[in-house]
Amino acid sequence: MTTIDVVTIFPAMINAMVAEGVVGRACSRGVVEIKARDLRDYTTDRHRTVDDIPYGGGPGMVLKPEPLFRAVEAIAVERGAPEAVVLMTPQGKTLSHDAAERFSRMSRLVVLCGRYEGIDERVVDALVTDEVSIGDYVVTGGELPALVFIDALVRLIPGVVGDESSVEGDSFVRGLLDHPHYTRPAVFRERAVPDVLVSGHHAAIEQWRAQQRVTRTQTRRSDLLGRLETSALSVDERDALAQVLVKGKGA
Ligand code: ADE
């Protein structure tokens, strides 16, 4: 079983989210245990103080080192040494599928949620193994980023998502964006589903979907095409790629 301990000043935010959906089911089936740890439980003063003013001045507050050290040490005693102590921070490395996959193979993870202006750098120096960002924007705390991080890695643990082929087909697993999806009705407010999808012609459907994946990737995320591992592509995808590349040259 994978254990993920999340150190936060808002444990209710973590608990509410991990009780739902695919991650919630993985928890109730015992595939993963996600435990929110209230940082205030690791304080020693009467006011349960977790933050203080920054040395050198400036706006905002900084999370104090003592409660974070006590929390991580208590978790390590209870669970055994963690394989990674991850700090959610906009200063971190941007989360990717490959990183989510690496963390999904670990069995003991600790996630620290930053708040206020930041956390005392001595925590980063002494305890943190990885700093992870969910993108180039700032949210008010590390809780939502931690939930994004946890969701992305938990769904990659074998057996968590019922149909493995659904994970293998993910946009960033093979480096192409996904094709469009449709369900019934065949015509909705005068908009018809593409004919090929209702044709029942499986080879033609797969060819159309491959073309859609390639052209969408080219128009929306051409940066991905440069990094494409062509050996991982299907014959239909390679054909579609060859077509857009040839067309691109002629233009
Ligand atoms: N905390 C605030 N913004 C963040 C971000 N983009 N990623 C991770 N942690 C954060």
Short mmCIF file of C-alpha atoms and ligand atoms in Angstrom, two decimals:
data_model
loop_
_atom_site.label_atom_id
_atom_site.label_comp_id
_atom_site.label_asym_id
_atom_site.label_seq_id
_atom_site.Cartn_x
_atom_site.Cartn_y
_atom_site.Cartn_z
CA MET A 1 0.00 0.00 0.00
CA THR A 2 1.11 3.55 -0.78
CA THR A 3 0.91 6.04 2.08
CA ILE A 4 0.75 9.78 1.46
CA ASP A 5 0.95 12.07 4.50
CA VAL A 6 -0.03 15.66 3.79
CA VAL A 7 1.14 18.34 6.24
CA THR A 8 -1.18 21.35 6.11
CA ILE A 9 -2.89 24.03 8.18
CA PHE A 10 -6.16 23.15 6.37
CA PRO A 11 -6.58 19.37 6.85
CA ALA A 12 -10.31 19.60 6.06
CA MET A 13 -9.47 20.74 2.52
CA ILE A 14 -7.42 17.61 1.92
CA ASN A 15 -9.86 15.23 3.62
CA ALA A 16 -12.87 16.53 1.68
CA MET A 17 -11.21 16.04 -1.68
CA VAL A 18 -9.57 12.66 -1.16
CA ALA A 19 -12.88 11.14 -0.04
CA GLU A 20 -14.40 11.56 -3.52
CA GLY A 21 -14.04 9.96 -6.93
CA VAL A 22 -11.28 7.70 -8.18
CA VAL A 23 -8.89 8.71 -5.39
CA GLY A 24 -11.59 8.16 -2.75
CA ARG A 25 -12.26 4.68 -4.12
CA ALA A 26 -8.53 3.85 -4.07
CA CYS A 27 -8.47 4.89 -0.39
CA SER A 28 -11.52 2.85 0.61
CA ARG A 29 -10.15 -0.18 -1.26
CA GLY A 30 -6.90 0.11 0.71
CA VAL A 31 -4.67 0.69 -2.33
CA VAL A 32 -3.53 4.00 -0.89
CA GLU A 33 -3.79 5.75 2.47
CA ILE A 34 -3.91 9.55 2.39
CA LYS A 35 -3.65 11.21 5.79
CA ALA A 36 -3.92 14.95 6.38
CA ARG A 37 -1.73 16.09 9.29
CA ASP A 38 -2.67 19.35 10.95
CA LEU A 39 0.54 21.38 11.26
CA ARG A 40 -0.85 22.97 14.44
CA ASP A 41 -0.77 19.56 16.13
CA TYR A 42 3.02 19.76 15.98
CA THR A 43 3.34 23.12 17.72
CA THR A 44 4.31 23.40 21.39
CA ASP A 45 3.00 26.82 22.39
CA ARG A 46 -0.38 27.69 23.81
CA HIS A 47 -1.45 29.57 20.67
CA ARG A 48 -0.39 26.74 18.33
CA THR A 49 1.67 29.20 16.30
CA VAL A 50 2.75 28.02 12.86
CA ASP A 51 4.10 31.27 11.34
CA ASP A 52 6.19 34.31 12.14
CA ILE A 53 7.42 37.53 10.52
CA PRO A 54 10.24 37.28 7.96
CA TYR A 55 13.84 38.09 8.92
CA GLY A 56 14.95 41.04 6.82
CA GLY A 57 11.45 42.46 6.74
CA GLY A 58 8.86 42.46 3.98
CA PRO A 59 5.20 41.58 3.68
CA GLY A 60 3.47 38.45 4.87
CA MET A 61 4.38 35.64 7.21
CA VAL A 62 6.69 32.65 6.96
CA LEU A 63 5.96 29.12 8.20
CA LYS A 64 8.20 28.41 11.19
CA PRO A 65 10.69 25.53 10.99
CA GLU A 66 9.96 23.79 14.34
CA PRO A 67 6.40 22.48 13.65
CA LEU A 68 7.38 21.29 10.16
CA PHE A 69 10.44 19.44 11.49
CA ARG A 70 8.37 17.88 14.26
CA ALA A 71 5.67 16.82 11.80
CA VAL A 72 8.03 15.20 9.30
CA GLU A 73 9.99 13.48 12.07
CA ALA A 74 6.81 12.13 13.70
CA ILE A 75 5.60 10.79 10.35
CA ALA A 76 8.99 9.14 9.72
CA VAL A 77 8.86 7.44 13.14
CA GLU A 78 5.31 6.23 12.55
CA ARG A 79 5.69 5.07 8.94
CA GLY A 80 9.42 4.61 8.43
CA ALA A 81 11.62 6.93 6.38
CA PRO A 82 9.71 8.48 3.46
CA GLU A 83 10.99 7.99 -0.09
CA ALA A 84 10.29 11.64 -0.86
CA VAL A 85 9.34 14.78 1.05
CA VAL A 86 7.66 17.00 -1.52
CA LEU A 87 7.09 20.71 -1.02
CA MET A 88 4.35 22.30 -3.13
CA THR A 89 5.71 25.68 -4.24
CA PRO A 90 5.64 27.89 -7.33
CA GLN A 91 9.48 27.80 -7.09
CA GLY A 92 9.43 24.06 -7.83
CA LYS A 93 9.85 22.02 -10.98
CA THR A 94 6.65 22.05 -13.05
CA LEU A 95 4.70 18.82 -12.63
CA SER A 96 4.73 16.52 -15.66
CA HIS A 97 3.41 13.08 -16.50
CA ASP A 98 6.91 11.64 -16.12
CA ALA A 99 7.29 13.13 -12.64
CA ALA A 100 3.82 11.89 -11.61
CA GLU A 101 4.84 8.43 -12.80
CA ARG A 102 8.08 8.51 -10.80
CA PHE A 103 6.20 9.47 -7.60
CA SER A 104 3.49 6.87 -8.29
CA ARG A 105 6.11 4.15 -7.90
CA MET A 106 6.97 5.28 -4.35
CA SER A 107 5.32 3.66 -1.36
CA ARG A 108 5.87 6.34 1.31
CA LEU A 109 5.41 9.99 0.45
CA VAL A 110 5.17 13.14 2.56
CA VAL A 111 3.70 16.28 0.99
CA LEU A 112 4.17 19.71 2.59
CA CYS A 113 1.70 22.48 1.76
CA GLY A 114 3.21 25.96 1.84
CA ARG A 115 1.18 28.97 2.95
CA TYR A 116 1.67 32.67 3.49
CA GLU A 117 4.76 34.12 1.82
CA GLY A 118 6.71 30.90 2.12
CA ILE A 119 8.34 28.48 4.49
CA ASP A 120 11.61 28.75 6.38
CA GLU A 121 14.36 27.74 3.95
CA ARG A 122 16.00 25.47 6.53
CA VAL A 123 13.05 23.09 6.10
CA VAL A 124 13.80 22.95 2.37
CA ASP A 125 17.54 22.43 2.99
CA ALA A 126 17.18 19.71 5.61
CA LEU A 127 13.96 17.83 4.81
CA VAL A 128 12.61 18.47 1.33
CA THR A 129 13.72 16.13 -1.47
CA ASP A 130 11.57 17.61 -4.27
CA GLU A 131 9.96 21.00 -4.87
CA VAL A 132 6.95 20.71 -7.18
CA SER A 133 4.90 23.43 -8.90
CA ILE A 134 1.61 22.83 -10.71
CA GLY A 135 2.23 25.64 -13.20
CA ASP A 136 3.36 29.20 -13.75
CA TYR A 137 0.72 30.94 -11.65
CA VAL A 138 0.30 31.42 -7.92
CA VAL A 139 -2.56 30.09 -5.80
CA THR A 140 -3.03 31.04 -2.16
CA GLY A 141 -1.59 27.90 -0.66
CA GLY A 142 -0.15 24.46 -1.28
CA GLU A 143 -3.35 22.53 -0.58
CA LEU A 144 -4.89 22.69 -4.07
CA PRO A 145 -1.49 21.99 -5.69
CA ALA A 146 -1.04 19.01 -3.30
CA LEU A 147 -4.44 17.66 -4.36
CA VAL A 148 -3.55 18.02 -8.04
CA PHE A 149 -0.22 16.29 -7.43
CA ILE A 150 -1.82 13.45 -5.45
CA ASP A 151 -4.61 12.91 -8.00
CA ALA A 152 -2.12 12.81 -10.88
CA LEU A 153 0.09 10.21 -9.20
CA VAL A 154 -2.59 8.05 -7.54
CA ARG A 155 -4.39 7.40 -10.84
CA LEU A 156 -1.10 5.98 -12.19
CA ILE A 157 -0.84 3.37 -9.43
CA PRO A 158 -1.72 0.02 -11.08
CA GLY A 159 -5.32 -1.02 -10.38
CA VAL A 160 -6.56 2.44 -9.34
CA VAL A 161 -8.15 3.35 -12.68
CA GLY A 162 -10.33 0.39 -13.65
CA ASP A 163 -9.40 0.28 -17.33
CA GLU A 164 -5.60 0.40 -17.76
CA SER A 165 -5.95 1.20 -21.46
CA SER A 166 -7.61 4.47 -20.44
CA VAL A 167 -4.42 5.55 -18.63
CA GLU A 168 -2.16 4.30 -21.42
CA GLY A 169 -4.14 6.41 -23.90
CA ASP A 170 -3.70 9.60 -21.83
CA SER A 171 -2.61 12.68 -23.73
CA PHE A 172 0.81 12.96 -22.19
CA VAL A 173 1.65 9.27 -21.98
CA ARG A 174 2.41 9.09 -25.69
CA GLY A 175 3.00 12.79 -26.28
CA LEU A 176 -0.11 13.54 -28.38
CA LEU A 177 -3.26 15.39 -27.33
CA ASP A 178 -6.48 13.40 -27.29
CA HIS A 179 -9.00 13.16 -30.15
CA PRO A 180 -12.54 14.59 -29.70
CA HIS A 181 -15.22 12.46 -28.04
CA TYR A 182 -18.96 12.23 -28.75
CA THR A 183 -21.91 10.37 -27.26
CA ARG A 184 -25.62 10.15 -28.12
CA PRO A 185 -27.66 11.79 -29.57
CA ALA A 186 -26.16 11.63 -33.10
CA VAL A 187 -27.58 15.10 -33.85
CA PHE A 188 -27.87 17.68 -31.07
CA ARG A 189 -29.20 21.19 -31.81
CA GLU A 190 -28.34 20.73 -35.48
CA ARG A 191 -24.79 19.65 -34.69
CA ALA A 192 -24.08 16.16 -36.04
CA VAL A 193 -21.47 13.71 -34.82
CA PRO A 194 -18.82 13.18 -37.56
CA ASP A 195 -20.14 10.55 -40.02
CA VAL A 196 -17.14 8.28 -39.68
CA LEU A 197 -17.86 7.66 -35.97
CA VAL A 198 -21.34 6.31 -36.70
CA SER A 199 -20.16 4.29 -39.72
CA GLY A 200 -19.13 1.24 -37.71
CA HIS A 201 -15.96 1.09 -39.83
CA HIS A 202 -13.35 0.52 -37.11
CA ALA A 203 -10.23 1.02 -39.22
CA ALA A 204 -11.58 4.30 -40.62
CA ILE A 205 -12.54 5.45 -37.11
CA GLU A 206 -9.06 4.78 -35.80
CA GLN A 207 -7.52 6.58 -38.78
CA TRP A 208 -9.76 9.62 -38.18
CA ARG A 209 -8.95 9.69 -34.46
CA ALA A 210 -5.21 9.43 -35.18
CA GLN A 211 -5.49 12.37 -37.60
CA GLN A 212 -7.37 14.38 -34.99
CA ARG A 213 -4.74 13.67 -32.31
CA VAL A 214 -1.93 14.75 -34.61
CA THR A 215 -3.58 17.88 -36.05
CA ARG A 216 -4.79 19.03 -32.61
CA THR A 217 -1.31 18.59 -31.19
CA GLN A 218 0.14 20.53 -34.10
CA THR A 219 -2.28 23.45 -33.83
CA ARG A 220 -2.53 23.64 -30.02
CA ARG A 221 0.77 22.33 -28.69
CA SER A 222 3.36 22.27 -31.47
CA ASP A 223 6.03 22.20 -28.72
CA LEU A 224 4.99 18.58 -28.04
CA LEU A 225 5.59 17.47 -31.64
CA GLY A 226 9.32 18.23 -31.40
CA ARG A 227 9.68 15.88 -28.44
CA LEU A 228 7.56 13.09 -29.90
CA GLU A 229 8.81 9.52 -29.49
CA THR A 230 7.72 8.26 -32.91
CA SER A 231 8.43 4.61 -32.04
CA ALA A 232 5.55 4.81 -29.53
CA LEU A 233 3.07 5.92 -32.21
CA SER A 234 0.60 3.72 -34.06
CA VAL A 235 0.88 3.28 -37.83
CA ASP A 236 -2.16 5.57 -38.27
CA GLU A 237 -0.54 8.25 -36.10
CA ARG A 238 2.72 8.04 -38.03
CA ASP A 239 0.85 8.37 -41.32
CA ALA A 240 -1.05 11.39 -39.99
CA LEU A 241 2.17 12.94 -38.72
CA ALA A 242 3.89 12.42 -42.08
CA GLN A 243 0.94 14.16 -43.76
CA VAL A 244 1.03 17.26 -41.55
CA LEU A 245 4.82 17.48 -41.82
CA VAL A 246 4.74 17.31 -45.63
CA LYS A 247 1.90 19.84 -45.77
CA GLY A 248 3.78 22.12 -43.38
CA LYS A 249 6.80 22.08 -45.76
CA GLY A 250 4.74 22.92 -48.82
CA ALA A 251 3.08 25.92 -47.21
N1 ADE B 1 1.64 27.32 -4.09
C1 ADE B 1 1.19 28.46 -4.62
N2 ADE B 1 1.19 28.42 -5.96
C2 ADE B 1 1.65 27.17 -6.29
C3 ADE B 1 1.90 26.51 -7.52
N3 ADE B 1 1.66 27.08 -8.70
N4 ADE B 1 2.39 25.26 -7.48
C4 ADE B 1 2.64 24.67 -6.30
N5 ADE B 1 2.45 25.24 -5.11
C5 ADE B 1 1.95 26.48 -5.09
#
